[in-house]
């Protein structure tokens, strides 16, 4: 195992999962969904503790210092083995420099799971501390059934691996909380397939790192998003994954150029791009935005993975050694926690 990486011990039934909102809190039907999701976890044998930073009446669940303190406390509490937010939000970047990094560095690693705005926290936890983190479902999505080919995030944090996942072929959507706060089956809306830019085949291996473009792009060039420095500590290259939430193609293009200029792709063997419903520009599609920023790097690009704001979700472990194969009918990713 690389000394720069620390994998939390596997999560087992009977262990405690902490719930806190580093970004947006919960209110109304959303709060009912979170209560149901916590009970869903308890029904599978986990103890669930909910923090104080959960208020959903404003932009964030609490002032930044309070959110940072609660997240630090949960991640350093030896009785809490995993932390998951209810969902994302907008401004988790306001707490990254308020976390107690010395206390975190002295603690045993704890699983941190989520996506969207939580990407803003996952990346520095991995690149600064060396803790493996999981880009996967937030708590609100956790009760949804996993389609064939994919794994639940609980499988990854609770097992030894290797973990093999394959193209599910499914394009889904969430049920609105006002429609059903207890939904456990995705709303099927279409089909898709991983697609290798330019055709042909691909077989690459590297360390995973990435997240939601709109949030992680603002870490590039800072001490909290030094992917280039982190990647230089490994013999293996990286496999960088990115996904767009809702910003238009022009903004996505700018963000990816900024990440490129900050060295995010300097040691990459491939780039994985999540399916997106974000809007195109009249003169630039979302794919065109990626190609404008990254096409000059001559890296393999795999499109339409289930890794973002178009469900279902293929959980990825930041720091895991991943083998990505796209060859004929084979479209799979294997993650090894080593």
mmCIF file of N, CA and C in Angstrom, residues 104-231:
data_model
loop_
_atom_site.group_PDB
_atom_site.id
_atom_site.type_symbol
_atom_site.label_atom_id
_atom_site.label_comp_id
_atom_site.label_asym_id
_atom_site.label_seq_id
_atom_site.Cartn_x
_atom_site.Cartn_y
_atom_site.Cartn_z
ATOM 1 N N UNK A 104 -7.468 16.184 12.126
ATOM 2 C CA UNK A 104 -7.798 15.149 11.142
ATOM 3 C C UNK A 104 -6.574 14.301 10.816
ATOM 4 N N UNK A 105 -5.428 14.930 10.654
ATOM 5 C CA UNK A 105 -4.221 14.191 10.317
ATOM 6 C C UNK A 105 -3.817 13.215 11.420
ATOM 7 N N UNK A 106 -4.158 13.552 12.659
ATOM 8 C CA UNK A 106 -3.803 12.693 13.792
ATOM 9 C C UNK A 106 -4.808 11.573 14.014
ATOM 10 N N UNK A 107 -5.950 11.638 13.361
ATOM 11 C CA UNK A 107 -7.017 10.660 13.584
ATOM 12 C C UNK A 107 -6.903 9.481 12.629
ATOM 13 N N UNK A 108 -7.539 8.391 13.024
ATOM 14 C CA UNK A 108 -7.692 7.277 12.100
ATOM 15 C C UNK A 108 -8.678 7.681 11.009
ATOM 16 N N UNK A 109 -8.450 7.260 9.771
ATOM 17 C CA UNK A 109 -9.342 7.700 8.691
ATOM 18 C C UNK A 109 -10.761 7.164 8.845
ATOM 19 N N UNK A 110 -11.702 7.989 8.478
ATOM 20 C CA UNK A 110 -13.132 7.671 8.508
ATOM 21 C C UNK A 110 -13.674 7.831 7.102
ATOM 22 N N UNK A 111 -14.579 6.958 6.705
ATOM 23 C CA UNK A 111 -15.182 7.086 5.378
ATOM 24 C C UNK A 111 -16.016 8.368 5.293
ATOM 25 N N UNK A 112 -15.805 9.126 4.231
ATOM 26 C CA UNK A 112 -16.637 10.274 3.914
ATOM 27 C C UNK A 112 -17.237 10.021 2.541
ATOM 28 N N UNK A 113 -18.565 10.061 2.461
ATOM 29 C CA UNK A 113 -19.291 9.625 1.265
ATOM 30 C C UNK A 113 -20.228 10.730 0.801
ATOM 31 N N UNK A 114 -20.319 10.931 -0.517
ATOM 32 C CA UNK A 114 -21.281 11.879 -1.062
ATOM 33 C C UNK A 114 -20.851 12.363 -2.429
ATOM 34 N N UNK A 115 -21.624 13.280 -2.991
ATOM 35 C CA UNK A 115 -21.253 13.864 -4.274
ATOM 36 C C UNK A 115 -21.830 15.270 -4.350
ATOM 37 N N UNK A 116 -21.755 15.887 -5.517
ATOM 38 C CA UNK A 116 -22.203 17.245 -5.741
ATOM 39 C C UNK A 116 -21.318 18.199 -4.933
ATOM 40 N N UNK A 117 -21.895 19.080 -4.117
ATOM 41 C CA UNK A 117 -21.076 20.050 -3.398
ATOM 42 C C UNK A 117 -20.114 19.391 -2.418
ATOM 43 N N UNK A 118 -20.386 18.154 -2.009
ATOM 44 C CA UNK A 118 -19.441 17.485 -1.108
ATOM 45 C C UNK A 118 -18.126 17.181 -1.809
ATOM 46 N N UNK A 119 -18.109 17.175 -3.153
ATOM 47 C CA UNK A 119 -16.838 17.014 -3.862
ATOM 48 C C UNK A 119 -15.816 18.034 -3.377
ATOM 49 N N UNK A 120 -16.292 19.209 -2.971
ATOM 50 C CA UNK A 120 -15.417 20.279 -2.503
ATOM 51 C C UNK A 120 -14.664 19.873 -1.244
ATOM 52 N N UNK A 121 -15.210 18.923 -0.506
ATOM 53 C CA UNK A 121 -14.569 18.436 0.716
ATOM 54 C C UNK A 121 -13.842 17.115 0.458
ATOM 55 N N UNK A 122 -14.408 16.268 -0.385
ATOM 56 C CA UNK A 122 -13.787 14.972 -0.665
ATOM 57 C C UNK A 122 -12.375 15.137 -1.218
ATOM 58 N N UNK A 123 -12.220 16.059 -2.178
ATOM 59 C CA UNK A 123 -10.917 16.213 -2.828
ATOM 60 C C UNK A 123 -9.815 16.598 -1.838
ATOM 61 N N UNK A 124 -9.976 17.641 -1.017
ATOM 62 C CA UNK A 124 -8.891 17.944 -0.076
ATOM 63 C C UNK A 124 -8.687 16.885 1.000
ATOM 64 N N UNK A 125 -9.752 16.199 1.418
ATOM 65 C CA UNK A 125 -9.564 15.120 2.395
ATOM 66 C C UNK A 125 -8.643 14.051 1.815
ATOM 67 N N UNK A 126 -8.790 13.760 0.538
ATOM 68 C CA UNK A 126 -7.928 12.768 -0.100
ATOM 69 C C UNK A 126 -6.556 13.324 -0.420
ATOM 70 N N UNK A 127 -6.482 14.510 -1.024
ATOM 71 C CA UNK A 127 -5.174 15.005 -1.479
ATOM 72 C C UNK A 127 -4.315 15.566 -0.348
ATOM 73 N N UNK A 128 -4.925 16.078 0.720
ATOM 74 C CA UNK A 128 -4.143 16.619 1.842
ATOM 75 C C UNK A 128 -3.849 15.571 2.907
ATOM 76 N N UNK A 129 -4.836 14.724 3.201
ATOM 77 C CA UNK A 129 -4.685 13.735 4.267
ATOM 78 C C UNK A 129 -4.279 12.364 3.758
ATOM 79 N N UNK A 130 -4.562 12.082 2.483
ATOM 80 C CA UNK A 130 -4.338 10.748 1.961
ATOM 81 C C UNK A 130 -5.451 9.773 2.307
ATOM 82 N N UNK A 131 -6.558 10.266 2.859
ATOM 83 C CA UNK A 131 -7.690 9.376 3.154
ATOM 84 C C UNK A 131 -8.450 9.062 1.868
ATOM 85 N N UNK A 132 -8.770 7.817 1.679
ATOM 86 C CA UNK A 132 -9.685 7.465 0.601
ATOM 87 C C UNK A 132 -11.082 7.990 0.948
ATOM 88 N N UNK A 133 -11.754 8.562 -0.042
ATOM 89 C CA UNK A 133 -13.109 9.066 0.135
ATOM 90 C C UNK A 133 -13.977 8.531 -0.994
ATOM 91 N N UNK A 134 -15.279 8.560 -0.824
ATOM 92 C CA UNK A 134 -16.182 7.940 -1.790
ATOM 93 C C UNK A 134 -17.065 8.979 -2.463
ATOM 94 N N UNK A 135 -16.929 9.087 -3.778
ATOM 95 C CA UNK A 135 -17.829 9.897 -4.591
ATOM 96 C C UNK A 135 -18.999 8.979 -4.956
ATOM 97 N N UNK A 136 -20.076 9.071 -4.172
ATOM 98 C CA UNK A 136 -21.227 8.184 -4.353
ATOM 99 C C UNK A 136 -22.488 8.856 -3.871
ATOM 100 N N UNK A 137 -23.503 8.080 -3.638
ATOM 101 C CA UNK A 137 -24.794 8.631 -3.221
ATOM 102 C C UNK A 137 -24.687 9.466 -1.957
ATOM 103 N N UNK A 138 -25.460 10.552 -1.929
ATOM 104 C CA UNK A 138 -25.727 11.233 -0.670
ATOM 105 C C UNK A 138 -26.784 10.438 0.090
ATOM 106 N N UNK A 139 -27.081 10.846 1.321
ATOM 107 C CA UNK A 139 -28.021 10.087 2.130
ATOM 108 C C UNK A 139 -29.398 9.988 1.470
ATOM 109 N N UNK A 140 -29.870 11.073 0.868
ATOM 110 C CA UNK A 140 -31.202 11.063 0.267
ATOM 111 C C UNK A 140 -31.336 10.039 -0.844
ATOM 112 N N UNK A 141 -30.207 9.690 -1.501
ATOM 113 C CA UNK A 141 -30.226 8.728 -2.607
ATOM 114 C C UNK A 141 -29.956 7.305 -2.146
ATOM 115 N N UNK A 142 -29.472 7.154 -0.926
ATOM 116 C CA UNK A 142 -28.992 5.860 -0.447
ATOM 117 C C UNK A 142 -30.032 4.741 -0.505
ATOM 118 N N UNK A 143 -31.333 4.997 -0.262
ATOM 119 C CA UNK A 143 -32.281 3.883 -0.311
ATOM 120 C C UNK A 143 -32.623 3.379 -1.706
ATOM 121 N N UNK A 144 -32.214 4.083 -2.756
ATOM 122 C CA UNK A 144 -32.569 3.637 -4.102
ATOM 123 C C UNK A 144 -31.888 2.310 -4.433
ATOM 124 N N UNK A 145 -32.642 1.410 -5.079
ATOM 125 C CA UNK A 145 -32.109 0.115 -5.487
ATOM 126 C C UNK A 145 -31.041 0.301 -6.559
ATOM 127 N N UNK A 146 -30.011 -0.517 -6.491
ATOM 128 C CA UNK A 146 -28.890 -0.413 -7.428
ATOM 129 C C UNK A 146 -29.182 -1.269 -8.654
ATOM 130 N N UNK A 147 -29.086 -0.702 -9.857
ATOM 131 C CA UNK A 147 -29.345 -1.492 -11.067
ATOM 132 C C UNK A 147 -28.221 -2.483 -11.350
ATOM 133 N N UNK A 148 -28.508 -3.441 -12.194
ATOM 134 C CA UNK A 148 -27.506 -4.431 -12.574
ATOM 135 C C UNK A 148 -26.258 -3.746 -13.123
ATOM 136 N N UNK A 149 -25.122 -4.245 -12.696
ATOM 137 C CA UNK A 149 -23.849 -3.730 -13.162
ATOM 138 C C UNK A 149 -23.171 -2.809 -12.170
ATOM 139 N N UNK A 150 -23.955 -2.129 -11.325
ATOM 140 C CA UNK A 150 -23.390 -1.184 -10.371
ATOM 141 C C UNK A 150 -23.397 -1.766 -8.963
ATOM 142 N N UNK A 151 -22.690 -1.100 -8.063
ATOM 143 C CA UNK A 151 -22.647 -1.471 -6.659
ATOM 144 C C UNK A 151 -23.158 -0.315 -5.819
ATOM 145 N N UNK A 152 -23.665 -0.639 -4.637
ATOM 146 C CA UNK A 152 -24.050 0.392 -3.672
ATOM 147 C C UNK A 152 -22.798 0.896 -2.970
ATOM 148 N N UNK A 153 -22.818 2.170 -2.536
ATOM 149 C CA UNK A 153 -21.639 2.677 -1.826
ATOM 150 C C UNK A 153 -21.359 1.881 -0.556
ATOM 151 N N UNK A 154 -22.396 1.300 0.048
ATOM 152 C CA UNK A 154 -22.175 0.461 1.223
ATOM 153 C C UNK A 154 -21.336 -0.774 0.888
ATOM 154 N N UNK A 155 -21.453 -1.263 -0.356
ATOM 155 C CA UNK A 155 -20.631 -2.395 -0.773
ATOM 156 C C UNK A 155 -19.152 -2.019 -0.777
ATOM 157 N N UNK A 156 -18.848 -0.810 -1.261
ATOM 158 C CA UNK A 156 -17.449 -0.402 -1.344
ATOM 159 C C UNK A 156 -16.851 -0.121 0.026
ATOM 160 N N UNK A 157 -17.591 0.581 0.892
ATOM 161 C CA UNK A 157 -17.018 0.911 2.202
ATOM 162 C C UNK A 157 -17.077 -0.278 3.154
ATOM 163 N N UNK A 158 -17.843 -1.304 2.797
ATOM 164 C CA UNK A 158 -17.982 -2.453 3.684
ATOM 165 C C UNK A 158 -17.240 -3.693 3.239
ATOM 166 N N UNK A 159 -16.558 -3.627 2.099
ATOM 167 C CA UNK A 159 -15.891 -4.813 1.575
ATOM 168 C C UNK A 159 -14.399 -4.629 1.437
ATOM 169 N N UNK A 160 -13.757 -5.684 0.966
ATOM 170 C CA UNK A 160 -12.311 -5.666 0.783
ATOM 171 C C UNK A 160 -11.926 -5.436 -0.676
ATOM 172 N N UNK A 161 -12.839 -5.743 -1.600
ATOM 173 C CA UNK A 161 -12.560 -5.587 -3.014
ATOM 174 C C UNK A 161 -11.733 -6.751 -3.554
ATOM 175 N N UNK A 162 -11.323 -6.701 -4.835
ATOM 176 C CA UNK A 162 -11.604 -5.644 -5.807
ATOM 177 C C UNK A 162 -13.101 -5.524 -6.113
ATOM 178 N N UNK A 163 -13.504 -4.335 -6.530
ATOM 179 C CA UNK A 163 -14.901 -4.039 -6.816
ATOM 180 C C UNK A 163 -15.061 -3.797 -8.316
ATOM 181 N N UNK A 164 -15.855 -4.627 -8.954
ATOM 182 C CA UNK A 164 -16.056 -4.535 -10.393
ATOM 183 C C UNK A 164 -17.446 -3.971 -10.669
ATOM 184 N N UNK A 165 -17.506 -2.927 -11.482
ATOM 185 C CA UNK A 165 -18.781 -2.346 -11.900
ATOM 186 C C UNK A 165 -18.783 -2.210 -13.416
ATOM 187 N N UNK A 166 -19.981 -2.335 -13.985
ATOM 188 C CA UNK A 166 -20.132 -2.311 -15.435
ATOM 189 C C UNK A 166 -21.209 -1.316 -15.829
ATOM 190 N N UNK A 167 -21.139 -0.881 -17.058
ATOM 191 C CA UNK A 167 -22.132 0.015 -17.636
ATOM 192 C C UNK A 167 -23.534 -0.536 -17.378
ATOM 193 N N UNK A 168 -24.377 0.245 -16.670
ATOM 194 C CA UNK A 168 -25.729 -0.226 -16.354
ATOM 195 C C UNK A 168 -26.689 -0.049 -17.522
ATOM 196 N N UNK A 169 -26.361 0.866 -18.430
ATOM 197 C CA UNK A 169 -27.252 1.157 -19.550
ATOM 198 C C UNK A 169 -28.454 1.998 -19.196
ATOM 199 N N UNK A 170 -28.571 2.392 -17.924
ATOM 200 C CA UNK A 170 -29.779 3.069 -17.450
ATOM 201 C C UNK A 170 -29.559 4.570 -17.302
ATOM 202 N N UNK A 171 -30.539 5.337 -17.756
ATOM 203 C CA UNK A 171 -30.637 6.749 -17.421
ATOM 204 C C UNK A 171 -31.880 6.907 -16.557
ATOM 205 N N UNK A 172 -31.724 7.490 -15.371
ATOM 206 C CA UNK A 172 -32.824 7.561 -14.416
ATOM 207 C C UNK A 172 -33.014 8.992 -13.929
ATOM 208 N N UNK A 173 -33.978 9.151 -13.033
ATOM 209 C CA UNK A 173 -34.229 10.449 -12.405
ATOM 210 C C UNK A 173 -34.739 10.183 -11.001
ATOM 211 N N UNK A 174 -34.659 11.220 -10.161
ATOM 212 C CA UNK A 174 -35.181 11.126 -8.808
ATOM 213 C C UNK A 174 -36.691 11.349 -8.803
ATOM 214 N N UNK A 175 -37.352 10.753 -7.832
ATOM 215 C CA UNK A 175 -38.738 11.120 -7.543
ATOM 216 C C UNK A 175 -38.705 12.363 -6.670
ATOM 217 N N UNK A 176 -39.491 13.350 -7.010
ATOM 218 C CA UNK A 176 -39.576 14.550 -6.192
ATOM 219 C C UNK A 176 -40.074 14.164 -4.801
ATOM 220 N N UNK A 177 -39.506 14.808 -3.795
ATOM 221 C CA UNK A 177 -39.903 14.472 -2.430
ATOM 222 C C UNK A 177 -41.393 14.693 -2.208
ATOM 223 N N UNK A 178 -41.949 15.707 -2.874
ATOM 224 C CA UNK A 178 -43.382 15.976 -2.738
ATOM 225 C C UNK A 178 -44.222 14.846 -3.344
ATOM 226 N N UNK A 179 -43.625 14.078 -4.258
ATOM 227 C CA UNK A 179 -44.317 12.938 -4.866
ATOM 228 C C UNK A 179 -44.224 11.698 -3.984
ATOM 229 N N UNK A 180 -43.021 11.451 -3.452
ATOM 230 C CA UNK A 180 -42.807 10.227 -2.686
ATOM 231 C C UNK A 180 -41.529 10.376 -1.861
ATOM 232 N N UNK A 181 -41.676 10.517 -0.563
ATOM 233 C CA UNK A 181 -40.501 10.657 0.305
ATOM 234 C C UNK A 181 -39.868 9.305 0.626
ATOM 235 N N UNK A 182 -40.514 8.207 0.216
ATOM 236 C CA UNK A 182 -40.024 6.876 0.560
ATOM 237 C C UNK A 182 -39.640 6.061 -0.683
ATOM 238 N N UNK A 183 -39.356 6.731 -1.775
ATOM 239 C CA UNK A 183 -39.033 6.033 -3.028
ATOM 240 C C UNK A 183 -37.753 5.209 -2.892
ATOM 241 N N UNK A 184 -37.766 4.012 -3.446
ATOM 242 C CA UNK A 184 -36.587 3.147 -3.445
ATOM 243 C C UNK A 184 -36.279 2.590 -4.835
ATOM 244 N N UNK A 185 -37.057 2.963 -5.832
ATOM 245 C CA UNK A 185 -36.803 2.549 -7.209
ATOM 246 C C UNK A 185 -36.633 3.795 -8.068
ATOM 247 N N UNK A 186 -35.570 3.838 -8.849
ATOM 248 C CA UNK A 186 -35.327 4.984 -9.709
ATOM 249 C C UNK A 186 -36.441 5.152 -10.733
ATOM 250 N N UNK A 187 -36.678 6.377 -11.127
ATOM 251 C CA UNK A 187 -37.593 6.677 -12.227
ATOM 252 C C UNK A 187 -36.815 6.485 -13.538
ATOM 253 N N UNK A 188 -37.169 5.473 -14.300
ATOM 254 C CA UNK A 188 -36.458 5.184 -15.546
ATOM 255 C C UNK A 188 -36.882 6.182 -16.617
ATOM 256 N N UNK A 189 -35.878 6.824 -17.254
ATOM 257 C CA UNK A 189 -36.206 7.824 -18.281
ATOM 258 C C UNK A 189 -35.514 7.552 -19.607
ATOM 259 N N UNK A 190 -34.610 6.587 -19.661
ATOM 260 C CA UNK A 190 -33.944 6.315 -20.928
ATOM 261 C C UNK A 190 -32.808 5.332 -20.767
ATOM 262 N N UNK A 191 -31.972 5.256 -21.791
ATOM 263 C CA UNK A 191 -30.838 4.346 -21.770
ATOM 264 C C UNK A 191 -29.605 5.065 -22.294
ATOM 265 N N UNK A 192 -28.445 4.538 -21.961
ATOM 266 C CA UNK A 192 -27.191 5.160 -22.357
ATOM 267 C C UNK A 192 -26.113 4.096 -22.360
ATOM 268 N N UNK A 193 -24.935 4.480 -22.829
ATOM 269 C CA UNK A 193 -23.809 3.555 -22.875
ATOM 270 C C UNK A 193 -22.516 4.348 -22.791
ATOM 271 N N UNK A 194 -21.553 3.824 -22.041
ATOM 272 C CA UNK A 194 -20.248 4.457 -22.019
ATOM 273 C C UNK A 194 -19.692 4.497 -23.445
ATOM 274 N N UNK A 195 -19.059 5.598 -23.788
ATOM 275 C CA UNK A 195 -18.620 5.813 -25.156
ATOM 276 C C UNK A 195 -17.194 6.346 -25.147
ATOM 277 N N UNK A 196 -16.279 5.674 -25.827
ATOM 278 C CA UNK A 196 -14.892 6.100 -25.900
ATOM 279 C C UNK A 196 -14.727 7.086 -27.049
ATOM 280 N N UNK A 197 -14.248 8.270 -26.735
ATOM 281 C CA UNK A 197 -14.046 9.288 -27.760
ATOM 282 C C UNK A 197 -13.140 8.759 -28.878
ATOM 283 N N UNK A 198 -13.634 8.866 -30.096
ATOM 284 C CA UNK A 198 -12.867 8.422 -31.247
ATOM 285 C C UNK A 198 -12.974 6.955 -31.551
ATOM 286 N N UNK A 199 -13.688 6.199 -30.706
ATOM 287 C CA UNK A 199 -13.841 4.767 -30.936
ATOM 288 C C UNK A 199 -12.619 3.975 -30.506
ATOM 289 N N UNK A 200 -12.570 2.726 -30.911
ATOM 290 C CA UNK A 200 -11.464 1.849 -30.544
ATOM 291 C C UNK A 200 -11.657 1.210 -29.187
ATOM 292 N N UNK A 201 -10.566 0.921 -28.515
ATOM 293 C CA UNK A 201 -10.619 0.244 -27.224
ATOM 294 C C UNK A 201 -9.693 0.933 -26.242
ATOM 295 N N UNK A 202 -9.901 0.631 -24.962
ATOM 296 C CA UNK A 202 -9.144 1.263 -23.889
ATOM 297 C C UNK A 202 -8.939 0.279 -22.760
ATOM 298 N N UNK A 203 -7.734 0.269 -22.205
ATOM 299 C CA UNK A 203 -7.432 -0.525 -21.015
ATOM 300 C C UNK A 203 -6.351 0.235 -20.252
ATOM 301 N N UNK A 204 -6.768 1.005 -19.231
ATOM 302 C CA UNK A 204 -5.821 1.815 -18.477
ATOM 303 C C UNK A 204 -6.026 1.597 -16.985
ATOM 304 N N UNK A 205 -4.976 1.877 -16.228
ATOM 305 C CA UNK A 205 -5.023 1.750 -14.770
ATOM 306 C C UNK A 205 -4.416 3.000 -14.148
ATOM 307 N N UNK A 206 -5.069 3.508 -13.098
ATOM 308 C CA UNK A 206 -4.551 4.676 -12.415
ATOM 309 C C UNK A 206 -5.312 4.975 -11.144
ATOM 310 N N UNK A 207 -4.822 5.950 -10.386
ATOM 311 C CA UNK A 207 -5.451 6.361 -9.130
ATOM 312 C C UNK A 207 -6.606 7.311 -9.420
ATOM 313 N N UNK A 208 -7.756 7.031 -8.849
ATOM 314 C CA UNK A 208 -8.945 7.832 -9.082
ATOM 315 C C UNK A 208 -8.921 9.140 -8.297
ATOM 316 N N UNK A 209 -9.360 10.202 -8.963
ATOM 317 C CA UNK A 209 -9.590 11.465 -8.281
ATOM 318 C C UNK A 209 -10.511 12.299 -9.162
ATOM 319 N N UNK A 210 -11.405 13.070 -8.535
ATOM 320 C CA UNK A 210 -12.301 13.904 -9.333
ATOM 321 C C UNK A 210 -13.533 14.320 -8.567
ATOM 322 N N UNK A 211 -14.580 14.695 -9.333
ATOM 323 C CA UNK A 211 -15.824 15.121 -8.713
ATOM 324 C C UNK A 211 -16.614 16.044 -9.604
ATOM 325 N N UNK A 212 -17.455 16.867 -8.973
ATOM 326 C CA UNK A 212 -18.355 17.782 -9.665
ATOM 327 C C UNK A 212 -17.581 19.007 -10.151
ATOM 328 N N UNK A 213 -17.591 19.240 -11.459
ATOM 329 C CA UNK A 213 -16.767 20.288 -12.053
ATOM 330 C C UNK A 213 -17.036 21.652 -11.422
ATOM 331 N N UNK A 214 -18.320 21.992 -11.241
ATOM 332 C CA UNK A 214 -18.655 23.331 -10.764
ATOM 333 C C UNK A 214 -18.107 23.626 -9.374
ATOM 334 N N UNK A 215 -17.821 22.604 -8.589
ATOM 335 C CA UNK A 215 -17.313 22.840 -7.234
ATOM 336 C C UNK A 215 -15.810 22.618 -7.133
ATOM 337 N N UNK A 216 -15.288 21.536 -7.723
ATOM 338 C CA UNK A 216 -13.860 21.248 -7.569
ATOM 339 C C UNK A 216 -12.987 22.200 -8.373
ATOM 340 N N UNK A 217 -13.542 22.798 -9.434
ATOM 341 C CA UNK A 217 -12.731 23.713 -10.240
ATOM 342 C C UNK A 217 -12.198 24.874 -9.410
ATOM 343 N N UNK A 218 -12.940 25.275 -8.391
ATOM 344 C CA UNK A 218 -12.530 26.420 -7.569
ATOM 345 C C UNK A 218 -11.451 26.046 -6.551
ATOM 346 N N UNK A 219 -11.157 24.747 -6.429
ATOM 347 C CA UNK A 219 -10.055 24.310 -5.580
ATOM 348 C C UNK A 219 -8.742 24.279 -6.338
ATOM 349 N N UNK A 220 -8.813 24.212 -7.669
ATOM 350 C CA UNK A 220 -7.610 24.106 -8.486
ATOM 351 C C UNK A 220 -6.708 25.316 -8.258
ATOM 352 N N UNK A 221 -5.423 25.049 -8.052
ATOM 353 C CA UNK A 221 -4.475 26.125 -7.806
ATOM 354 C C UNK A 221 -4.397 26.565 -6.365
ATOM 355 N N UNK A 222 -5.130 25.884 -5.477
ATOM 356 C CA UNK A 222 -5.095 26.194 -4.048
ATOM 357 C C UNK A 222 -4.497 25.001 -3.297
ATOM 358 N N UNK A 223 -4.156 25.177 -2.015
ATOM 359 C CA UNK A 223 -3.651 24.039 -1.240
ATOM 360 C C UNK A 223 -4.692 22.949 -1.027
ATOM 361 N N UNK A 224 -5.941 23.221 -1.352
ATOM 362 C CA UNK A 224 -7.006 22.252 -1.119
ATOM 363 C C UNK A 224 -7.381 21.481 -2.388
ATOM 364 N N UNK A 225 -6.694 21.774 -3.477
ATOM 365 C CA UNK A 225 -6.945 21.060 -4.720
ATOM 366 C C UNK A 225 -5.672 20.821 -5.499
ATOM 367 N N UNK A 226 -4.602 20.483 -4.790
ATOM 368 C CA UNK A 226 -3.308 20.272 -5.428
ATOM 369 C C UNK A 226 -3.221 18.829 -5.929
ATOM 370 N N UNK A 227 -3.979 18.545 -6.960
ATOM 371 C CA UNK A 227 -3.999 17.190 -7.510
ATOM 372 C C UNK A 227 -2.651 16.850 -8.141
ATOM 373 N N UNK A 228 -2.023 17.809 -8.775
ATOM 374 C CA UNK A 228 -0.712 17.537 -9.377
ATOM 375 C C UNK A 228 0.288 17.096 -8.310
ATOM 376 N N UNK A 229 0.354 17.833 -7.198
ATOM 377 C CA UNK A 229 1.287 17.462 -6.140
ATOM 378 C C UNK A 229 0.969 16.106 -5.542
ATOM 379 N N UNK A 230 -0.320 15.844 -5.353
ATOM 380 C CA UNK A 230 -0.750 14.541 -4.821
ATOM 381 C C UNK A 230 -0.364 13.424 -5.772
ATOM 382 N N UNK A 231 -0.613 13.624 -7.062
ATOM 383 C CA UNK A 231 -0.370 12.575 -8.053
ATOM 384 C C UNK A 231 1.109 12.257 -8.189
#
